[in-house]
MMTF fields as JSON, N, C-alpha, C and O atoms, coordinates in Angstrom:
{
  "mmtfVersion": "1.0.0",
  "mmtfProducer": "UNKNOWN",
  "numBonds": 491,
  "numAtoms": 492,
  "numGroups": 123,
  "numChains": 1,
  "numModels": 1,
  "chainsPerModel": [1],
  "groupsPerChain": [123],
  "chainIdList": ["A"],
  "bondAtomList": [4, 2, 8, 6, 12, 10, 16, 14, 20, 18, 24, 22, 28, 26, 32, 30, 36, 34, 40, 38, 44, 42, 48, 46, 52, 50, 56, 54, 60, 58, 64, 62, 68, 66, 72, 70, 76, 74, 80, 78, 84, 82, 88, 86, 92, 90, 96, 94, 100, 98, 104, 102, 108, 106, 112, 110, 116, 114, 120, 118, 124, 122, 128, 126, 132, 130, 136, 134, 140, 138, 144, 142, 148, 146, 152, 150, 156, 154, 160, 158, 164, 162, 168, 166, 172, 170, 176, 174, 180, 178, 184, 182, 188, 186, 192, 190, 196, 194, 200, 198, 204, 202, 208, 206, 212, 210, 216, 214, 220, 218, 224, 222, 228, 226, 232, 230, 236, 234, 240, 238, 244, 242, 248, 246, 252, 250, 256, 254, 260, 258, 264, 262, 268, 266, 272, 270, 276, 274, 280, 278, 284, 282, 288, 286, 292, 290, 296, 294, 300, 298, 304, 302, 308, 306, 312, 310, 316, 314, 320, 318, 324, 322, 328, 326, 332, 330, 336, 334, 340, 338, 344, 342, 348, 346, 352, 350, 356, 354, 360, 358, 364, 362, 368, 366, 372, 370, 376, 374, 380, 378, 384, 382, 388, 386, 392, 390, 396, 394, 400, 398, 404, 402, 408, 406, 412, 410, 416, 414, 420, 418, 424, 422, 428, 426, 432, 430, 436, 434, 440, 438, 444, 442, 448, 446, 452, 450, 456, 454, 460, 458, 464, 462, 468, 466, 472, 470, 476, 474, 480, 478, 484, 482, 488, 486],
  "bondOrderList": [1, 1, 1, 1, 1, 1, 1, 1, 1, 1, 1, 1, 1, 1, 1, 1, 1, 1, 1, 1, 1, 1, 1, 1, 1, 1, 1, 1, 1, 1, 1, 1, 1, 1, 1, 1, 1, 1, 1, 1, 1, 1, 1, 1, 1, 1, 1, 1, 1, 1, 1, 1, 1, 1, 1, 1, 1, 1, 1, 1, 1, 1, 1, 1, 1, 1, 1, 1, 1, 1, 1, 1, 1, 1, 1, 1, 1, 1, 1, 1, 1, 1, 1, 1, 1, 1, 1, 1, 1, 1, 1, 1, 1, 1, 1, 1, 1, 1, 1, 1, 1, 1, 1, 1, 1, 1, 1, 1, 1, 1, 1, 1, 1, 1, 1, 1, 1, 1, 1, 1, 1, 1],
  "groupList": [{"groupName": "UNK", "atomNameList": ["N", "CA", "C", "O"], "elementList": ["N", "C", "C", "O"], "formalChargeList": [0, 0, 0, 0], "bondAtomList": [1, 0, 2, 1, 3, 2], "bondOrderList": [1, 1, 2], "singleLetterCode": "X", "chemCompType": "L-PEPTIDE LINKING"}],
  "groupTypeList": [0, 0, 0, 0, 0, 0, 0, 0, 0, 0, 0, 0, 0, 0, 0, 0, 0, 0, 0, 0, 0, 0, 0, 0, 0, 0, 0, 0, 0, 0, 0, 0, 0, 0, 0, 0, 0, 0, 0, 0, 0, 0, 0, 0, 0, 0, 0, 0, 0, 0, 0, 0, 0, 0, 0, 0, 0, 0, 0, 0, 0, 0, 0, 0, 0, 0, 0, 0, 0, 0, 0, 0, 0, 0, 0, 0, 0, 0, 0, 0, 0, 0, 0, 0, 0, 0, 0, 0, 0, 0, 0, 0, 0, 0, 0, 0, 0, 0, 0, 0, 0, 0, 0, 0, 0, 0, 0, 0, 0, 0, 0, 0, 0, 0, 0, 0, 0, 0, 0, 0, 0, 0, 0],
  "groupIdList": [1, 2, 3, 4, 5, 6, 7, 8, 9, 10, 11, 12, 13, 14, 15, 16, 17, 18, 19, 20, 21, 22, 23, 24, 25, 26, 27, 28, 29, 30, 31, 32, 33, 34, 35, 36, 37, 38, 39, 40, 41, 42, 43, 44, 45, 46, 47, 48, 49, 50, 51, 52, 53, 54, 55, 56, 57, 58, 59, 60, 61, 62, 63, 64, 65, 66, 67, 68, 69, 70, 71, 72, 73, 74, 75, 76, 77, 78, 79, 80, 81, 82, 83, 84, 85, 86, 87, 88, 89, 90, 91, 92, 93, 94, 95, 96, 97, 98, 99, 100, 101, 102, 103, 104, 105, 106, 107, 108, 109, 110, 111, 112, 113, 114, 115, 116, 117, 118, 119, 120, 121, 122, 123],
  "secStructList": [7, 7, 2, 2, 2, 2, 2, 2, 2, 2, 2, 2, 2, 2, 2, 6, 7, 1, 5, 7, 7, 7, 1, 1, 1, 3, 3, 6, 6, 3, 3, 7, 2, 2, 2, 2, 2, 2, 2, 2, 2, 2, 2, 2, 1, 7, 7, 1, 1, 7, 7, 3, 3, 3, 3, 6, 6, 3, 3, 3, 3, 3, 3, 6, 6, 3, 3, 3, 1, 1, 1, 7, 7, 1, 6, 6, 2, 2, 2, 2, 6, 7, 1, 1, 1, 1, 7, 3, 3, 3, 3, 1, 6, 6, 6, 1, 3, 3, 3, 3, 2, 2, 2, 0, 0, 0, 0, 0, 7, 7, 7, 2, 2, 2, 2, 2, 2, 2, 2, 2, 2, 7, 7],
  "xCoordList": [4.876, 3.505, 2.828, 3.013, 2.068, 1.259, -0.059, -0.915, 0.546, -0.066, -1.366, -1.704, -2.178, -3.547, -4.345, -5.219, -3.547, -4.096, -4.104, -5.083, -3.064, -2.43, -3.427, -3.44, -4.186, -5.292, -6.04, -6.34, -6.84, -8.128, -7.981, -8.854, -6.482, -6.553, -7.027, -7.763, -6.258, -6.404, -7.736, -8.15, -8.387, -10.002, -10.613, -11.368, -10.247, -11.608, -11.3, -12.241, -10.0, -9.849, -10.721, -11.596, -10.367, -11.117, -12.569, -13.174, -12.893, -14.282, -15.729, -16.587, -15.383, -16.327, -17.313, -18.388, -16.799, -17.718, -17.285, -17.988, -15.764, -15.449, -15.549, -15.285, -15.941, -15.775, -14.417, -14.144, -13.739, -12.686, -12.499, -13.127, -11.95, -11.145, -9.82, -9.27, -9.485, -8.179, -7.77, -8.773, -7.087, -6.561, -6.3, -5.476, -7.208, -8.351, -7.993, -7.668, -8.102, -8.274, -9.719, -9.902, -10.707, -11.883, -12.823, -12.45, -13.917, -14.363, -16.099, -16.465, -16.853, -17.951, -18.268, -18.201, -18.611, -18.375, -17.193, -16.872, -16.676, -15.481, -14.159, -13.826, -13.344, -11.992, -10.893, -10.99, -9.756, -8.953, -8.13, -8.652, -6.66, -6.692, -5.978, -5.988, -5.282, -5.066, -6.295, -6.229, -7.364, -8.718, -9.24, -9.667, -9.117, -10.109, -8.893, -9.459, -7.953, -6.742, -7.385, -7.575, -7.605, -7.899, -9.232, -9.377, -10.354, -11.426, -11.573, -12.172, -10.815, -10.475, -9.914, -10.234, -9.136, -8.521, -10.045, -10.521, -10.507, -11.602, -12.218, -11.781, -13.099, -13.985, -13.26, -14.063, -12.165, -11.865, -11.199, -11.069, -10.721, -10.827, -11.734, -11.334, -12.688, -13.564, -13.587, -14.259, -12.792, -12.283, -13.091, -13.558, -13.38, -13.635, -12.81, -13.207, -11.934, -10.642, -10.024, -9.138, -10.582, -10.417, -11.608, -12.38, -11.863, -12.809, -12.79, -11.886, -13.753, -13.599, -14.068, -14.876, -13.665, -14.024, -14.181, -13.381, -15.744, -16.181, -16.136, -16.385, -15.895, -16.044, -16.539, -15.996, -17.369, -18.182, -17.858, -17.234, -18.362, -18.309, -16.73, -16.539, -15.764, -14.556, -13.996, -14.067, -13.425, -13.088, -11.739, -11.037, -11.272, -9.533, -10.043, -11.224, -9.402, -9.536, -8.587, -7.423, -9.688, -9.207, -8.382, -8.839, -6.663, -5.564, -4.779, -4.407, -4.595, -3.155, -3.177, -2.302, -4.019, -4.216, -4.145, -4.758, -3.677, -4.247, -4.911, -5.341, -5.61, -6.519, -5.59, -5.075, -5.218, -4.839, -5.959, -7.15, -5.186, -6.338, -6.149, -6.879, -4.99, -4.057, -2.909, -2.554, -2.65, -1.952, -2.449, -3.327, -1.75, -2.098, -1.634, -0.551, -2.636, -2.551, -1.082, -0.084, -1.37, 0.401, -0.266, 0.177, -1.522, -1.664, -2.395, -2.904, -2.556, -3.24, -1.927, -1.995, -0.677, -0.103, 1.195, 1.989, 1.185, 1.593, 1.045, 1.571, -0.686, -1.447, -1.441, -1.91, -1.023, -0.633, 0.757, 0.917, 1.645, 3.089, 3.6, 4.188, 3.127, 3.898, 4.982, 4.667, 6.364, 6.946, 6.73, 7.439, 5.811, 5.499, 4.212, 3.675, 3.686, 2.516, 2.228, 1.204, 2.767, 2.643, 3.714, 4.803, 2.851, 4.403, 4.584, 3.694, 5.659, 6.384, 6.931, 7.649, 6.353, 6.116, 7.116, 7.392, 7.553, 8.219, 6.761, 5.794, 7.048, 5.858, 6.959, 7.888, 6.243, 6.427, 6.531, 7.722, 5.365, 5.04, 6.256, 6.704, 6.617, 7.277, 8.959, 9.913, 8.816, 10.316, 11.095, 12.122, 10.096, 10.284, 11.172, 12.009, 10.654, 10.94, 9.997, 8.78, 10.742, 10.041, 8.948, 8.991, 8.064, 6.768, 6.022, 6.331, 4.984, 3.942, 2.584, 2.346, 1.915, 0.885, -0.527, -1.636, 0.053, -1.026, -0.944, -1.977, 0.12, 0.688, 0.131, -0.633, 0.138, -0.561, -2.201, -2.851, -2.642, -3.954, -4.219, -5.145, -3.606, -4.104, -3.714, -4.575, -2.452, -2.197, -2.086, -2.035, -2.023, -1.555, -2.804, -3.075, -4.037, -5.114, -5.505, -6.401, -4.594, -4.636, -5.824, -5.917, -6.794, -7.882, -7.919, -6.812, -8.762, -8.222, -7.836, -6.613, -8.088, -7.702, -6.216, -5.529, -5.864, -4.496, -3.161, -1.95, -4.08, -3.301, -3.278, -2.237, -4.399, -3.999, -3.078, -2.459, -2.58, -1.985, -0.641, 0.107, -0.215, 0.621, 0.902, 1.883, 0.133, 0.397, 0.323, 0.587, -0.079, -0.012, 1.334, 1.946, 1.98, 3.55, 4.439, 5.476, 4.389, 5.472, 5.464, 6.499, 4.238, 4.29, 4.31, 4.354],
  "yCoordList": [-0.613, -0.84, -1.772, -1.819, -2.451, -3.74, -2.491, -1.649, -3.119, -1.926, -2.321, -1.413, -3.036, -3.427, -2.407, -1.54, -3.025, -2.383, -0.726, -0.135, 0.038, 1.003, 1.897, 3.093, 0.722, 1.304, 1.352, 2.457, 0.096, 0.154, 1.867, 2.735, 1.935, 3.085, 4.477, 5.252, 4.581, 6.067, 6.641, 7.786, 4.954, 5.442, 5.644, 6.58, 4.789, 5.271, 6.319, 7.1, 6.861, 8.664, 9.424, 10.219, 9.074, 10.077, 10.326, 11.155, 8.851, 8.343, 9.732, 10.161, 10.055, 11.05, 10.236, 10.704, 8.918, 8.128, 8.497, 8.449, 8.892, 8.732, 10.5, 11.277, 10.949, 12.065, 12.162, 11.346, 13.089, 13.391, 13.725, 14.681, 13.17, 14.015, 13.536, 12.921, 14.068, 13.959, 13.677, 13.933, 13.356, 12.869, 11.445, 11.071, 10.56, 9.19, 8.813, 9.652, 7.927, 6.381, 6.874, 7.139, 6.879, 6.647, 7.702, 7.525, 8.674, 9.57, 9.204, 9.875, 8.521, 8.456, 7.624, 6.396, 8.264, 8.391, 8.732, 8.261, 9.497, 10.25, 9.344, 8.7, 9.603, 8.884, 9.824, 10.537, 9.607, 10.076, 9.163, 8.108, 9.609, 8.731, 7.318, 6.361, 7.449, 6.178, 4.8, 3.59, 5.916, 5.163, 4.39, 3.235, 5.414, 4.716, 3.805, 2.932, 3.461, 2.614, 0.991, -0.116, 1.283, 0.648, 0.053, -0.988, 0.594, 0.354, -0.64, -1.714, 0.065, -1.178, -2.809, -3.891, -2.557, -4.202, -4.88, -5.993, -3.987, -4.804, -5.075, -6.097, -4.555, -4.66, -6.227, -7.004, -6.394, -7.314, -8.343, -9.416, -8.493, -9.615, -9.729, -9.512, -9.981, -10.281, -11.279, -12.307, -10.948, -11.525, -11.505, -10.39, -12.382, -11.956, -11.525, -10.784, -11.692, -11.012, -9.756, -9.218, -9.3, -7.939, -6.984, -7.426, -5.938, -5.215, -3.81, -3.501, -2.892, -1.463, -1.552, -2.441, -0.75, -0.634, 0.72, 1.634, 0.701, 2.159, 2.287, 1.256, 3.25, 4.253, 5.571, 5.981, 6.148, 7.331, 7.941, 9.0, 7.154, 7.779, 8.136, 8.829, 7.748, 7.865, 6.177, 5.564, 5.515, 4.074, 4.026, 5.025, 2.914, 2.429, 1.114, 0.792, 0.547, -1.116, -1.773, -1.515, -3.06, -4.238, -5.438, -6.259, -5.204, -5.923, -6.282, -5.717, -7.743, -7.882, -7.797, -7.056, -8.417, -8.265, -6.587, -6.297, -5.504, -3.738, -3.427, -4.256, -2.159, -1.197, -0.122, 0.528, 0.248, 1.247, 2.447, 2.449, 3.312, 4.785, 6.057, 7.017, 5.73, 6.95, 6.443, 7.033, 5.479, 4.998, 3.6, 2.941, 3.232, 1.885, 0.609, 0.538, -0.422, -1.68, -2.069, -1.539, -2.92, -3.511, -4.577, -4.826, -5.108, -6.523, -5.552, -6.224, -4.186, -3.436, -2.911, -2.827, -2.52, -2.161, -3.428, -3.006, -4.677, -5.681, -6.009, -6.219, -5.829, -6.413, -5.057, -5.2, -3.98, -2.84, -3.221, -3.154, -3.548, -3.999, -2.675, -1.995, -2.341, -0.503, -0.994, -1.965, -0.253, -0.327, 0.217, -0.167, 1.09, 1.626, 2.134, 2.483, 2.106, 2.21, 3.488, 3.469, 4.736, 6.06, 6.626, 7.19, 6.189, 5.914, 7.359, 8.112, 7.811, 9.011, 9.122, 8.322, 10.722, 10.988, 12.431, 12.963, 12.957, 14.161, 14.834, 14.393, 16.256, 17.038, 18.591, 19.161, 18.771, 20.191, 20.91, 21.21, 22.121, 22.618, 22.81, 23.941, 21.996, 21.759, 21.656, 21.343, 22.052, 21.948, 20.627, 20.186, 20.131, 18.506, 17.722, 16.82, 18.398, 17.721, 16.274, 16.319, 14.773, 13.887, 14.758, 15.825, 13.731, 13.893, 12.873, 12.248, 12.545, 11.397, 12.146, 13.331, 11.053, 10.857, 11.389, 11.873, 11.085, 11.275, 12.915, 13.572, 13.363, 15.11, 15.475, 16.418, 15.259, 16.062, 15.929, 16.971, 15.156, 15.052, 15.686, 16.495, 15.54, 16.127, 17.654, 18.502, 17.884, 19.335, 19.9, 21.127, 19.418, 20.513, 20.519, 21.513, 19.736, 19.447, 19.394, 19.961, 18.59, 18.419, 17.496, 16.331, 18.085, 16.902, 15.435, 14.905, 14.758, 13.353, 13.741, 13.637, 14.146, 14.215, 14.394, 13.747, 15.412, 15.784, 14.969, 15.059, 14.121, 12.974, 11.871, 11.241, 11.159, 10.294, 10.543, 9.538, 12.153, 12.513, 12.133, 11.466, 12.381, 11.932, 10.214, 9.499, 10.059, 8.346, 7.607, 6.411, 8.182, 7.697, 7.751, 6.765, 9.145, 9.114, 8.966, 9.604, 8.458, 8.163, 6.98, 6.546, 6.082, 4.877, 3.696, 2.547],
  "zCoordList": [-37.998, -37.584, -38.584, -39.801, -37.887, -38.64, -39.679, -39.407, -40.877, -42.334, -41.932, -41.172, -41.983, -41.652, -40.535, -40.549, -39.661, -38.41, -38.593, -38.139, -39.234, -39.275, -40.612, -40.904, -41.202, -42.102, -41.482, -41.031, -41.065, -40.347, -39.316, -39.305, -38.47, -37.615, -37.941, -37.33, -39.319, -39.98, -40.683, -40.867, -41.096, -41.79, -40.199, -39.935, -39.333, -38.034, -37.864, -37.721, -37.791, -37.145, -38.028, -37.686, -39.241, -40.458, -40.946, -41.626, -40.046, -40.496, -40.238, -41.008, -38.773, -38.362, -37.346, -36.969, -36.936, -36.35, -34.651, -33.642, -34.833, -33.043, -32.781, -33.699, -31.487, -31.05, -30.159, -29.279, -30.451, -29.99, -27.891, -27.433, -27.275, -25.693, -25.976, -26.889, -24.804, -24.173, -23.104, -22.438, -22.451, -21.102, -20.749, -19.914, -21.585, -20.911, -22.741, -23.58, -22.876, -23.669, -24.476, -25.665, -23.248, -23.546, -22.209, -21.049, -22.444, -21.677, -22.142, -23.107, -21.738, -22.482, -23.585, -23.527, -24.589, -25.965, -26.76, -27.851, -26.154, -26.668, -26.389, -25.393, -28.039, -27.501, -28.154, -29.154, -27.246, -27.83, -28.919, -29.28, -29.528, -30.796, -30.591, -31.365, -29.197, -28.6, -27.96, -27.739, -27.863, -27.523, -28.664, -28.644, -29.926, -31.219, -31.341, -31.997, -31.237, -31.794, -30.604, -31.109, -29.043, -28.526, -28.554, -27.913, -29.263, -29.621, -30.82, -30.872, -31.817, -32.672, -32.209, -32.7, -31.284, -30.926, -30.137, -30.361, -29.325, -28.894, -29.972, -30.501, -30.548, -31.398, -32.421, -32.939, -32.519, -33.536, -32.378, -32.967, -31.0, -30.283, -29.245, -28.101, -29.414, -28.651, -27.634, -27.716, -26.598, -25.242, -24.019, -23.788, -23.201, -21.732, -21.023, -20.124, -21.087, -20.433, -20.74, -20.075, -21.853, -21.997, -22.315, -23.166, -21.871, -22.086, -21.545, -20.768, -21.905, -21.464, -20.04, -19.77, -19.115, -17.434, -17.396, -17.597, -17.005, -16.688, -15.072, -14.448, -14.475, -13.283, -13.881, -14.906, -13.407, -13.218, -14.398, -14.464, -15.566, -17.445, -17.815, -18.814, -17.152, -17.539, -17.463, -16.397, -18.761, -19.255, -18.992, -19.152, -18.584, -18.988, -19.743, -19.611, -20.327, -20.895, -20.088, -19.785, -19.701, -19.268, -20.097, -20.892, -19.514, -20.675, -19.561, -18.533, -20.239, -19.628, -18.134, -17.686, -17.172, -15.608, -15.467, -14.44, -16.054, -15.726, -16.174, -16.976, -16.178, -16.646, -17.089, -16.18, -18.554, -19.091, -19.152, -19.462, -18.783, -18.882, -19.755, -20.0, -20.103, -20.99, -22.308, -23.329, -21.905, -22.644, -23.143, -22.585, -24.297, -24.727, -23.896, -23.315, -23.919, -23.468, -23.858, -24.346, -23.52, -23.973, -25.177, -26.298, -24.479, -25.789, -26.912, -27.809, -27.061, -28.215, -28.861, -30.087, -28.269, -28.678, -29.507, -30.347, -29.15, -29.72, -31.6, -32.693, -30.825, -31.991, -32.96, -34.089, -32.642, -33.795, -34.23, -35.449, -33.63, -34.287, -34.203, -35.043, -32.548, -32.463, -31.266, -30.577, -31.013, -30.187, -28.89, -27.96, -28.71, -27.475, -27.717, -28.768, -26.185, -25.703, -26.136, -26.818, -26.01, -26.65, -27.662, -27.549, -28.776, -29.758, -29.887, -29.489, -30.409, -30.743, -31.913, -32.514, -32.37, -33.791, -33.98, -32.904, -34.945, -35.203, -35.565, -36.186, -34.825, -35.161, -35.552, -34.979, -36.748, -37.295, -36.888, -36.804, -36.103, -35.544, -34.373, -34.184, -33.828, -32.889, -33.159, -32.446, -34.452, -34.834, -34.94, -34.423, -35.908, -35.811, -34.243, -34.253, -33.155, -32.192, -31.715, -31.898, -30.988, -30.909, -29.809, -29.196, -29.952, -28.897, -29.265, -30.279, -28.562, -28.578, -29.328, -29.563, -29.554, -29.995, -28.895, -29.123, -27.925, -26.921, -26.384, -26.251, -26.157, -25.915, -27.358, -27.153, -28.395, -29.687, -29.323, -29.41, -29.069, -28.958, -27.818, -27.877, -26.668, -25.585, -25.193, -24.96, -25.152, -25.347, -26.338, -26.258, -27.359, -29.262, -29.432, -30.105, -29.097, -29.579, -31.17, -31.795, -31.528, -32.722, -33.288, -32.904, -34.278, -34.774, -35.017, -34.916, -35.269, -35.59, -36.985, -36.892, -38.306, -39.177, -39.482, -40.271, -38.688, -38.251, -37.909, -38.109, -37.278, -36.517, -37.112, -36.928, -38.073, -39.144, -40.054, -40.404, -40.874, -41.373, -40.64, -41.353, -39.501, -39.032, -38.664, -38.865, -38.305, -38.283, -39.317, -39.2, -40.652, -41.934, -42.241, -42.653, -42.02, -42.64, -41.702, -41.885, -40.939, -39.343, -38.942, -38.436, -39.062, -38.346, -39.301, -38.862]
}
């Protein structure tokens, strides 16, 4: 993973600035930790061609001719220097079995703090 990006990622989780969901990218206000990851790429390419798309307070981002809603863009997940859209991490808990990033957040409901800890030493 691109170290930059992979900093900038772990202070926004930690920051206390994003409110946490699950399911969705982006719910409102609320993101999950694939959302604040996708929030960051907007925020630093400032495109017409890409942007958040709301329907009825629930967001996907506009990438790449789709709308991602759960998973990462493909051009967010390039500009992280991650191999997949829901990258996959060994989780403890779980008996260091693989799993994603997005199943910890959404079903383990694991904090963002939690989850920088993990993407700090995994990615």
């Amino acid at each position: 993973m691109n170290q930059y990006v992979k900093n900038k990622w772990i202070t926004a989780l930690r920051s206390g600035e994003y409110k946490q969901t699950g399911g969705r990218l982006r719910e409102g206000d609320c993101y999950c930790c694939l959302g604040v990851l996708t929030d960051l790429y907007d925020k630093d390419n400032q495109s017409d061609h890409q942007y958040w798309h709301e329907e009825e307070g629930y967001y996907g981002y506009h990438s790449d001719g789709v709308i991602a809603q759960a998973t990462l863009p493909t051009s967010v997940m390039k500009w992280a220097g991650l191999e997949e859209t829901n990258p996959t991490v060994r989780e403890e808990r779980m008996g260091k079995s693989l799993t994603s990033l997005a199943y910890l957040n959404d079903n383990e409901a694991l904090d963002f703090n939690q989850l920088a800890d993990i993407i700090e030493a995994q990615l």
